[in-house]
Amino acid sequence: MLDVRKDFPMLKQDIIYFDNAATTFKPQCVIDAMSDYYENYSANAHRGDYDISYKVDLAVENTREKVKKLINARFNEEIIFTPGATSGLNDVVNGFFANLLDVNDEVLITQSEHASNVLPWFRLAALNKCQVRNIDLNANYKVTIENVLKAITPNTKVISLAHITNVIGDIRPIKEICKIAHERNIFVVVDASQSIPHMKVDVQDLDCDFLVFAVHKMCGPTGLGILYGKKELLESLDPINLGGGMNESFDSPNEIKLKSLPLRLEAGTQNIAAIIGLSAAIDYLLNIGFDNIYKKEKELKDYLISKLSHLSHIDIINYNSESGIVTFNVKGVFSQDVAYYLNKYNICVRAGNHCAKILKQAIGDTNTVRVSLYFYNTKKEIDDLVELLSDLDKIRKEMI
Ligand SMILES: Cc1ncc(COP(=O)(O)O)c(C=O)c1O
């Protein structure tokens, strides 16, 4: 891989950043694309009849096309801009499944889902519109086909899973799950927030019904996500927000005519600068190549695991996960204290429950330390981290 570090202004600071599952740094080309919009053609989209507004329309729709190609959707109309992955999941739950499910219908999730893929379903269940049940995780906290089959009942209507989880970092067999689900008329919702930035994802190959992701975890700006849905399903997703840009006409409460997809689901002014930044981020990542990105992260992750596994005071939670996420605890030291200690040496890791609060039921620990790698991390950074973690007395002495 070429020297990518020079592309990231944040990497010029004296910090080691290992919290890429929370958000990634942005390359200069993304920052420049957004500045160019604000400096040179800062108009609204789909509204104006003048040159700079046309230029914005073009930029927004080109980005939609790029996202379509990135995930191999069939139609541009299947790509909806949202404020984030959370927003996309809430749209799917409240705009589609709330109208479809009934009190006895079952939604299958797991204990390692992010809050965004738990709470909207919990609320639906609290409103007596479904039951939420877990697919059991195996001894390595992974989803197996065997356990999916065990969890499915005649009442199962939806399986909603992260493609890669944000604490365990396991890659779920989504393609096989979709096949099993569709043979039983079960919908599959995929939270791809932790997979899209790191590997090639093909929605037609997976055959999932809905898929969401957050743009800020893939070198793009914050405040933007993508909701993908099969066109025929998105057609019957009720917009949660109504307003400008998404209607054809409204003469009275009973005479509201909405636009067709995708605009029907994009009420109000979109985060145009972020959409333009996403376009640059996609170009940037494609230029590096997702195979190279995944390979580099796997190499770094294996290197980190091999080093940490020599330290007897480190309990690694997810030895066997396939992504660049390594979760562990230092024996007898609270995870947040480990993070504070490392922060003294300008190393950024995440500590806590990582928004996966029901995972504690499976791993028996509420709090962990998480190192999440991206392709711009280096073995030298890992050496620095491991050196600091190798001295338990020093950790104890210096914490807080
Ligand atoms: C697996 C997963 N799903 C959903 C989200 C939510 O993303 P956002 O906060 O950008 O909406 C995250 C963010 O950490 C995540 O890791």
PDB file of C-alpha atoms in Angstrom, residues 72-303:
ATOM      1  CA  ASN A  72     -23.965  -2.872  -6.420  1.00  0.00           C
ATOM      2  CA  ALA A  73     -27.585  -1.823  -5.955  1.00  0.00           C
ATOM      3  CA  ARG A  74     -29.843  -2.200  -8.983  1.00  0.00           C
ATOM      4  CA  PHE A  75     -31.230   1.342  -9.143  1.00  0.00           C
ATOM      5  CA  ASN A  76     -30.223   4.824  -8.031  1.00  0.00           C
ATOM      6  CA  GLU A  77     -33.671   5.070  -6.402  1.00  0.00           C
ATOM      7  CA  GLU A  78     -32.579   2.397  -3.943  1.00  0.00           C
ATOM      8  CA  ILE A  79     -30.050   4.781  -2.391  1.00  0.00           C
ATOM      9  CA  ILE A  80     -31.487   7.171   0.202  1.00  0.00           C
ATOM     10  CA  PHE A  81     -29.414   9.842   1.939  1.00  0.00           C
ATOM     11  CA  THR A  82     -30.098   9.906   5.688  1.00  0.00           C
ATOM     12  CA  PRO A  83     -28.476  11.688   8.643  1.00  0.00           C
ATOM     13  CA  GLY A  84     -26.720   8.450   9.696  1.00  0.00           C
ATOM     14  CA  ALA A  85     -26.984   4.715  10.237  1.00  0.00           C
ATOM     15  CA  THR A  86     -29.142   5.280  13.309  1.00  0.00           C
ATOM     16  CA  SER A  87     -31.579   7.326  11.316  1.00  0.00           C
ATOM     17  CA  GLY A  88     -31.721   4.713   8.547  1.00  0.00           C
ATOM     18  CA  LEU A  89     -32.506   1.919  10.997  1.00  0.00           C
ATOM     19  CA  ASN A  90     -35.231   3.997  12.645  1.00  0.00           C
ATOM     20  CA  ASP A  91     -36.710   4.726   9.205  1.00  0.00           C
ATOM     21  CA  VAL A  92     -36.831   1.032   8.376  1.00  0.00           C
ATOM     22  CA  VAL A  93     -38.334   0.013  11.720  1.00  0.00           C
ATOM     23  CA  ASN A  94     -40.850   2.846  12.045  1.00  0.00           C
ATOM     24  CA  GLY A  95     -41.637   3.510   8.405  1.00  0.00           C
ATOM     25  CA  PHE A  96     -41.844  -0.063   7.145  1.00  0.00           C
ATOM     26  CA  PHE A  97     -42.050  -2.719   9.841  1.00  0.00           C
ATOM     27  CA  ALA A  98     -44.305  -0.747  12.208  1.00  0.00           C
ATOM     28  CA  ASN A  99     -46.983  -0.965   9.507  1.00  0.00           C
ATOM     29  CA  LEU A 100     -46.390  -4.623   8.798  1.00  0.00           C
ATOM     30  CA  LEU A 101     -45.783  -6.426  12.080  1.00  0.00           C
ATOM     31  CA  ASP A 102     -48.219  -7.579  14.689  1.00  0.00           C
ATOM     32  CA  VAL A 103     -47.921  -8.398  18.374  1.00  0.00           C
ATOM     33  CA  ASN A 104     -46.867 -12.033  17.893  1.00  0.00           C
ATOM     34  CA  ASP A 105     -44.485 -11.456  15.014  1.00  0.00           C
ATOM     35  CA  GLU A 106     -40.874 -12.047  15.951  1.00  0.00           C
ATOM     36  CA  VAL A 107     -37.805  -9.954  15.181  1.00  0.00           C
ATOM     37  CA  LEU A 108     -34.478 -11.733  15.672  1.00  0.00           C
ATOM     38  CA  ILE A 109     -31.436  -9.752  16.744  1.00  0.00           C
ATOM     39  CA  THR A 110     -28.398 -10.700  18.875  1.00  0.00           C
ATOM     40  CA  GLN A 111     -26.838  -9.556  22.117  1.00  0.00           C
ATOM     41  CA  SER A 112     -23.958  -7.950  20.255  1.00  0.00           C
ATOM     42  CA  GLU A 113     -25.983  -5.437  18.257  1.00  0.00           C
ATOM     43  CA  HIS A 114     -25.351  -1.711  18.538  1.00  0.00           C
ATOM     44  CA  ALA A 115     -28.057   0.301  20.330  1.00  0.00           C
ATOM     45  CA  SER A 116     -29.286   1.574  16.945  1.00  0.00           C
ATOM     46  CA  ASN A 117     -30.271  -1.944  15.981  1.00  0.00           C
ATOM     47  CA  VAL A 118     -31.841  -2.748  19.353  1.00  0.00           C
ATOM     48  CA  LEU A 119     -33.735   0.252  20.658  1.00  0.00           C
ATOM     49  CA  PRO A 120     -36.014   0.895  17.649  1.00  0.00           C
ATOM     50  CA  TRP A 121     -37.088  -2.775  17.810  1.00  0.00           C
ATOM     51  CA  PHE A 122     -37.505  -2.609  21.610  1.00  0.00           C
ATOM     52  CA  ARG A 123     -39.805   0.373  21.218  1.00  0.00           C
ATOM     53  CA  LEU A 124     -41.863  -1.455  18.603  1.00  0.00           C
ATOM     54  CA  ALA A 125     -42.129  -4.393  20.996  1.00  0.00           C
ATOM     55  CA  ALA A 126     -43.134  -2.078  23.865  1.00  0.00           C
ATOM     56  CA  LEU A 127     -45.937  -0.815  21.615  1.00  0.00           C
ATOM     57  CA  ASN A 128     -47.085  -4.425  21.213  1.00  0.00           C
ATOM     58  CA  LYS A 129     -46.186  -4.483  17.557  1.00  0.00           C
ATOM     59  CA  CYS A 130     -43.673  -7.350  17.713  1.00  0.00           C
ATOM     60  CA  GLN A 131     -41.608  -9.613  19.957  1.00  0.00           C
ATOM     61  CA  VAL A 132     -37.839  -9.200  20.012  1.00  0.00           C
ATOM     62  CA  ARG A 133     -35.808 -12.379  20.459  1.00  0.00           C
ATOM     63  CA  ASN A 134     -32.112 -13.175  20.335  1.00  0.00           C
ATOM     64  CA  ILE A 135     -30.225 -15.527  18.096  1.00  0.00           C
ATOM     65  CA  ASP A 136     -27.802 -17.220  20.513  1.00  0.00           C
ATOM     66  CA  LEU A 137     -24.117 -16.426  20.045  1.00  0.00           C
ATOM     67  CA  ASN A 138     -21.641 -19.308  20.105  1.00  0.00           C
ATOM     68  CA  ALA A 139     -18.645 -19.619  22.458  1.00  0.00           C
ATOM     69  CA  ASN A 140     -16.721 -17.088  20.336  1.00  0.00           C
ATOM     70  CA  TYR A 141     -19.707 -14.676  20.427  1.00  0.00           C
ATOM     71  CA  LYS A 142     -20.460 -15.367  16.772  1.00  0.00           C
ATOM     72  CA  VAL A 143     -23.677 -16.011  14.866  1.00  0.00           C
ATOM     73  CA  THR A 144     -23.800 -19.490  13.348  1.00  0.00           C
ATOM     74  CA  ILE A 145     -26.242 -20.745  10.764  1.00  0.00           C
ATOM     75  CA  GLU A 146     -27.145 -23.517  13.189  1.00  0.00           C
ATOM     76  CA  ASN A 147     -28.202 -20.958  15.803  1.00  0.00           C
ATOM     77  CA  VAL A 148     -30.095 -18.892  13.244  1.00  0.00           C
ATOM     78  CA  LEU A 149     -32.080 -21.990  12.280  1.00  0.00           C
ATOM     79  CA  LYS A 150     -32.682 -22.760  15.951  1.00  0.00           C
ATOM     80  CA  ALA A 151     -34.005 -19.251  16.619  1.00  0.00           C
ATOM     81  CA  ILE A 152     -36.424 -19.110  13.683  1.00  0.00           C
ATOM     82  CA  THR A 153     -40.034 -20.001  14.463  1.00  0.00           C
ATOM     83  CA  PRO A 154     -43.165 -19.832  12.298  1.00  0.00           C
ATOM     84  CA  ASN A 155     -43.688 -16.328  13.752  1.00  0.00           C
ATOM     85  CA  THR A 156     -40.303 -14.959  12.701  1.00  0.00           C
ATOM     86  CA  LYS A 157     -40.770 -12.050  10.289  1.00  0.00           C
ATOM     87  CA  VAL A 158     -37.465 -10.151  10.468  1.00  0.00           C
ATOM     88  CA  ILE A 159     -33.785 -10.865  11.119  1.00  0.00           C
ATOM     89  CA  SER A 160     -31.892  -7.656  11.828  1.00  0.00           C
ATOM     90  CA  LEU A 161     -28.123  -7.951  12.233  1.00  0.00           C
ATOM     91  CA  ALA A 162     -24.906  -6.024  12.014  1.00  0.00           C
ATOM     92  CA  HIS A 163     -22.734  -7.280   9.165  1.00  0.00           C
ATOM     93  CA  ILE A 164     -19.691  -6.771  11.396  1.00  0.00           C
ATOM     94  CA  THR A 165     -20.301  -6.055  15.075  1.00  0.00           C
ATOM     95  CA  ASN A 166     -18.650  -3.088  16.710  1.00  0.00           C
ATOM     96  CA  VAL A 167     -17.296  -4.875  19.810  1.00  0.00           C
ATOM     97  CA  ILE A 168     -16.586  -8.453  18.745  1.00  0.00           C
ATOM     98  CA  GLY A 169     -15.746  -7.549  15.163  1.00  0.00           C
ATOM     99  CA  ASP A 170     -17.086 -10.828  13.780  1.00  0.00           C
ATOM    100  CA  ILE A 171     -18.288 -10.961  10.186  1.00  0.00           C
ATOM    101  CA  ARG A 172     -21.762 -12.479   9.962  1.00  0.00           C
ATOM    102  CA  PRO A 173     -22.675 -14.937   7.173  1.00  0.00           C
ATOM    103  CA  ILE A 174     -25.301 -12.550   5.824  1.00  0.00           C
ATOM    104  CA  LYS A 175     -25.617 -14.175   2.398  1.00  0.00           C
ATOM    105  CA  GLU A 176     -26.478 -17.557   3.879  1.00  0.00           C
ATOM    106  CA  ILE A 177     -28.786 -15.956   6.424  1.00  0.00           C
ATOM    107  CA  CYS A 178     -30.661 -14.116   3.649  1.00  0.00           C
ATOM    108  CA  LYS A 179     -31.113 -17.370   1.743  1.00  0.00           C
ATOM    109  CA  ILE A 180     -32.496 -19.184   4.780  1.00  0.00           C
ATOM    110  CA  ALA A 181     -34.683 -16.200   5.677  1.00  0.00           C
ATOM    111  CA  HIS A 182     -36.148 -15.671   2.236  1.00  0.00           C
ATOM    112  CA  GLU A 183     -37.046 -19.356   1.904  1.00  0.00           C
ATOM    113  CA  ARG A 184     -39.249 -18.682   4.936  1.00  0.00           C
ATOM    114  CA  ASN A 185     -40.566 -15.250   3.894  1.00  0.00           C
ATOM    115  CA  ILE A 186     -38.473 -13.496   6.522  1.00  0.00           C
ATOM    116  CA  PHE A 187     -37.030 -10.027   5.838  1.00  0.00           C
ATOM    117  CA  VAL A 188     -33.335  -9.305   6.498  1.00  0.00           C
ATOM    118  CA  VAL A 189     -32.082  -5.909   7.667  1.00  0.00           C
ATOM    119  CA  VAL A 190     -28.318  -5.374   7.681  1.00  0.00           C
ATOM    120  CA  ASP A 191     -26.444  -2.774   9.677  1.00  0.00           C
ATOM    121  CA  ALA A 192     -23.307  -2.410   7.550  1.00  0.00           C
ATOM    122  CA  SER A 193     -21.771   0.475   9.518  1.00  0.00           C
ATOM    123  CA  GLN A 194     -18.682  -1.576  10.399  1.00  0.00           C
ATOM    124  CA  SER A 195     -18.364  -3.493   7.120  1.00  0.00           C
ATOM    125  CA  ILE A 196     -18.712  -0.947   4.298  1.00  0.00           C
ATOM    126  CA  PRO A 197     -15.543   0.969   5.342  1.00  0.00           C
ATOM    127  CA  HIS A 198     -13.438  -2.180   5.380  1.00  0.00           C
ATOM    128  CA  MET A 199     -14.547  -4.598   2.678  1.00  0.00           C
ATOM    129  CA  LYS A 200     -16.432  -4.951  -0.579  1.00  0.00           C
ATOM    130  CA  VAL A 201     -20.162  -5.245   0.100  1.00  0.00           C
ATOM    131  CA  ASP A 202     -22.545  -6.301  -2.678  1.00  0.00           C
ATOM    132  CA  VAL A 203     -26.228  -5.978  -1.785  1.00  0.00           C
ATOM    133  CA  GLN A 204     -27.387  -8.058  -4.744  1.00  0.00           C
ATOM    134  CA  ASP A 205     -25.026 -10.858  -3.852  1.00  0.00           C
ATOM    135  CA  LEU A 206     -26.072 -10.721  -0.177  1.00  0.00           C
ATOM    136  CA  ASP A 207     -29.714 -10.325  -1.238  1.00  0.00           C
ATOM    137  CA  CYS A 208     -30.549  -8.365   1.931  1.00  0.00           C
ATOM    138  CA  ASP A 209     -33.796  -6.382   1.966  1.00  0.00           C
ATOM    139  CA  PHE A 210     -32.514  -3.261   3.707  1.00  0.00           C
ATOM    140  CA  LEU A 211     -28.969  -2.151   4.525  1.00  0.00           C
ATOM    141  CA  VAL A 212     -27.750   0.960   6.316  1.00  0.00           C
ATOM    142  CA  PHE A 213     -24.384   2.514   7.018  1.00  0.00           C
ATOM    143  CA  ALA A 214     -22.749   5.638   8.405  1.00  0.00           C
ATOM    144  CA  VAL A 215     -20.485   7.666   6.141  1.00  0.00           C
ATOM    145  CA  HIS A 216     -18.199   9.034   8.871  1.00  0.00           C
ATOM    146  CA  LYS A 217     -16.743   5.571   9.507  1.00  0.00           C
ATOM    147  CA  MET A 218     -15.471   5.356   5.913  1.00  0.00           C
ATOM    148  CA  CYS A 219     -13.320   8.492   5.714  1.00  0.00           C
ATOM    149  CA  GLY A 220     -16.393  10.603   4.980  1.00  0.00           C
ATOM    150  CA  PRO A 221     -17.981  13.442   6.930  1.00  0.00           C
ATOM    151  CA  THR A 222     -20.326  13.145   9.909  1.00  0.00           C
ATOM    152  CA  GLY A 223     -24.061  13.743   9.603  1.00  0.00           C
ATOM    153  CA  LEU A 224     -24.664  11.460   6.644  1.00  0.00           C
ATOM    154  CA  GLY A 225     -25.723   7.863   6.236  1.00  0.00           C
ATOM    155  CA  ILE A 226     -27.097   5.659   3.510  1.00  0.00           C
ATOM    156  CA  LEU A 227     -30.284   3.649   3.563  1.00  0.00           C
ATOM    157  CA  TYR A 228     -30.432   0.996   0.863  1.00  0.00           C
ATOM    158  CA  GLY A 229     -33.621  -0.973   0.297  1.00  0.00           C
ATOM    159  CA  LYS A 230     -34.927  -3.127  -2.517  1.00  0.00           C
ATOM    160  CA  LYS A 231     -36.927  -0.717  -4.648  1.00  0.00           C
ATOM    161  CA  GLU A 232     -40.229  -2.535  -4.234  1.00  0.00           C
ATOM    162  CA  LEU A 233     -39.826  -2.388  -0.441  1.00  0.00           C
ATOM    163  CA  LEU A 234     -38.739   1.252  -0.301  1.00  0.00           C
ATOM    164  CA  GLU A 235     -41.860   2.088  -2.357  1.00  0.00           C
ATOM    165  CA  SER A 236     -43.949   1.077   0.648  1.00  0.00           C
ATOM    166  CA  LEU A 237     -41.727   2.623   3.329  1.00  0.00           C
ATOM    167  CA  ASP A 238     -43.672   5.533   4.819  1.00  0.00           C
ATOM    168  CA  PRO A 239     -41.485   8.623   5.154  1.00  0.00           C
ATOM    169  CA  ILE A 240     -40.979   9.464   8.809  1.00  0.00           C
ATOM    170  CA  ASN A 241     -40.351  13.094   7.938  1.00  0.00           C
ATOM    171  CA  LEU A 242     -42.628  15.143   5.713  1.00  0.00           C
ATOM    172  CA  GLY A 243     -41.657  18.505   4.307  1.00  0.00           C
ATOM    173  CA  GLY A 244     -39.992  20.293   1.441  1.00  0.00           C
ATOM    174  CA  GLY A 245     -38.323  18.528  -1.445  1.00  0.00           C
ATOM    175  CA  MET A 246     -40.287  15.285  -1.093  1.00  0.00           C
ATOM    176  CA  ASN A 247     -43.820  16.331  -2.090  1.00  0.00           C
ATOM    177  CA  GLU A 248     -45.473  16.999  -5.462  1.00  0.00           C
ATOM    178  CA  SER A 249     -48.430  18.907  -4.049  1.00  0.00           C
ATOM    179  CA  PHE A 250     -50.452  19.416  -0.887  1.00  0.00           C
ATOM    180  CA  ASP A 251     -53.797  21.189  -1.101  1.00  0.00           C
ATOM    181  CA  SER A 252     -55.444  19.817   2.017  1.00  0.00           C
ATOM    182  CA  PRO A 253     -54.778  17.104   4.622  1.00  0.00           C
ATOM    183  CA  ASN A 254     -56.328  14.535   2.332  1.00  0.00           C
ATOM    184  CA  GLU A 255     -54.691  15.728  -0.832  1.00  0.00           C
ATOM    185  CA  ILE A 256     -50.990  15.200  -0.292  1.00  0.00           C
ATOM    186  CA  LYS A 257     -49.055  13.856  -3.233  1.00  0.00           C
ATOM    187  CA  LEU A 258     -45.497  12.725  -2.626  1.00  0.00           C
ATOM    188  CA  LYS A 259     -42.650  12.499  -5.106  1.00  0.00           C
ATOM    189  CA  SER A 260     -41.324   9.159  -6.231  1.00  0.00           C
ATOM    190  CA  LEU A 261     -38.153   7.531  -4.871  1.00  0.00           C
ATOM    191  CA  PRO A 262     -35.557   8.511  -3.816  1.00  0.00           C
ATOM    192  CA  LEU A 263     -36.700  12.088  -3.042  1.00  0.00           C
ATOM    193  CA  ARG A 264     -39.893  10.856  -1.316  1.00  0.00           C
ATOM    194  CA  LEU A 265     -37.692   9.677   1.572  1.00  0.00           C
ATOM    195  CA  GLU A 266     -35.424  12.742   1.704  1.00  0.00           C
ATOM    196  CA  ALA A 267     -37.521  15.468   3.324  1.00  0.00           C
ATOM    197  CA  GLY A 268     -35.902  18.844   3.886  1.00  0.00           C
ATOM    198  CA  THR A 269     -32.501  20.144   2.883  1.00  0.00           C
ATOM    199  CA  GLN A 270     -29.975  17.347   2.785  1.00  0.00           C
ATOM    200  CA  ASN A 271     -26.446  17.476   4.167  1.00  0.00           C
ATOM    201  CA  ILE A 272     -25.110  18.543   0.777  1.00  0.00           C
ATOM    202  CA  ALA A 273     -21.534  19.202   1.856  1.00  0.00           C
ATOM    203  CA  ALA A 274     -21.380  15.728   3.386  1.00  0.00           C
ATOM    204  CA  ILE A 275     -22.820  14.149   0.243  1.00  0.00           C
ATOM    205  CA  ILE A 276     -20.083  15.867  -1.773  1.00  0.00           C
ATOM    206  CA  GLY A 277     -17.513  14.722   0.789  1.00  0.00           C
ATOM    207  CA  LEU A 278     -18.803  11.159   0.490  1.00  0.00           C
ATOM    208  CA  SER A 279     -18.192  11.224  -3.235  1.00  0.00           C
ATOM    209  CA  ALA A 280     -14.528  12.067  -2.608  1.00  0.00           C
ATOM    210  CA  ALA A 281     -14.297   9.442   0.146  1.00  0.00           C
ATOM    211  CA  ILE A 282     -15.604   6.705  -2.169  1.00  0.00           C
ATOM    212  CA  ASP A 283     -13.102   7.676  -4.871  1.00  0.00           C
ATOM    213  CA  TYR A 284     -10.337   7.675  -2.287  1.00  0.00           C
ATOM    214  CA  LEU A 285     -11.181   4.232  -0.879  1.00  0.00           C
ATOM    215  CA  LEU A 286     -11.713   2.689  -4.313  1.00  0.00           C
ATOM    216  CA  ASN A 287      -8.352   4.006  -5.399  1.00  0.00           C
ATOM    217  CA  ILE A 288      -6.696   2.142  -2.511  1.00  0.00           C
ATOM    218  CA  GLY A 289      -8.911  -0.881  -3.144  1.00  0.00           C
ATOM    219  CA  PHE A 290     -11.080  -2.704  -0.616  1.00  0.00           C
ATOM    220  CA  ASP A 291      -9.055  -5.899  -0.944  1.00  0.00           C
ATOM    221  CA  ASN A 292      -5.923  -3.959   0.029  1.00  0.00           C
ATOM    222  CA  ILE A 293      -7.747  -2.241   2.895  1.00  0.00           C
ATOM    223  CA  TYR A 294      -9.027  -5.514   4.311  1.00  0.00           C
ATOM    224  CA  LYS A 295      -5.647  -7.227   3.875  1.00  0.00           C
ATOM    225  CA  LYS A 296      -3.782  -4.439   5.655  1.00  0.00           C
ATOM    226  CA  GLU A 297      -6.202  -4.367   8.568  1.00  0.00           C
ATOM    227  CA  LYS A 298      -6.121  -8.152   8.945  1.00  0.00           C
ATOM    228  CA  GLU A 299      -2.319  -8.074   8.950  1.00  0.00           C
ATOM    229  CA  LEU A 300      -2.305  -5.354  11.646  1.00  0.00           C
ATOM    230  CA  LYS A 301      -4.928  -7.133  13.680  1.00  0.00           C
ATOM    231  CA  ASP A 302      -3.052 -10.466  13.579  1.00  0.00           C
ATOM    232  CA  TYR A 303       0.119  -8.620  14.583  1.00  0.00           C
TER     233      TYR A 303
END
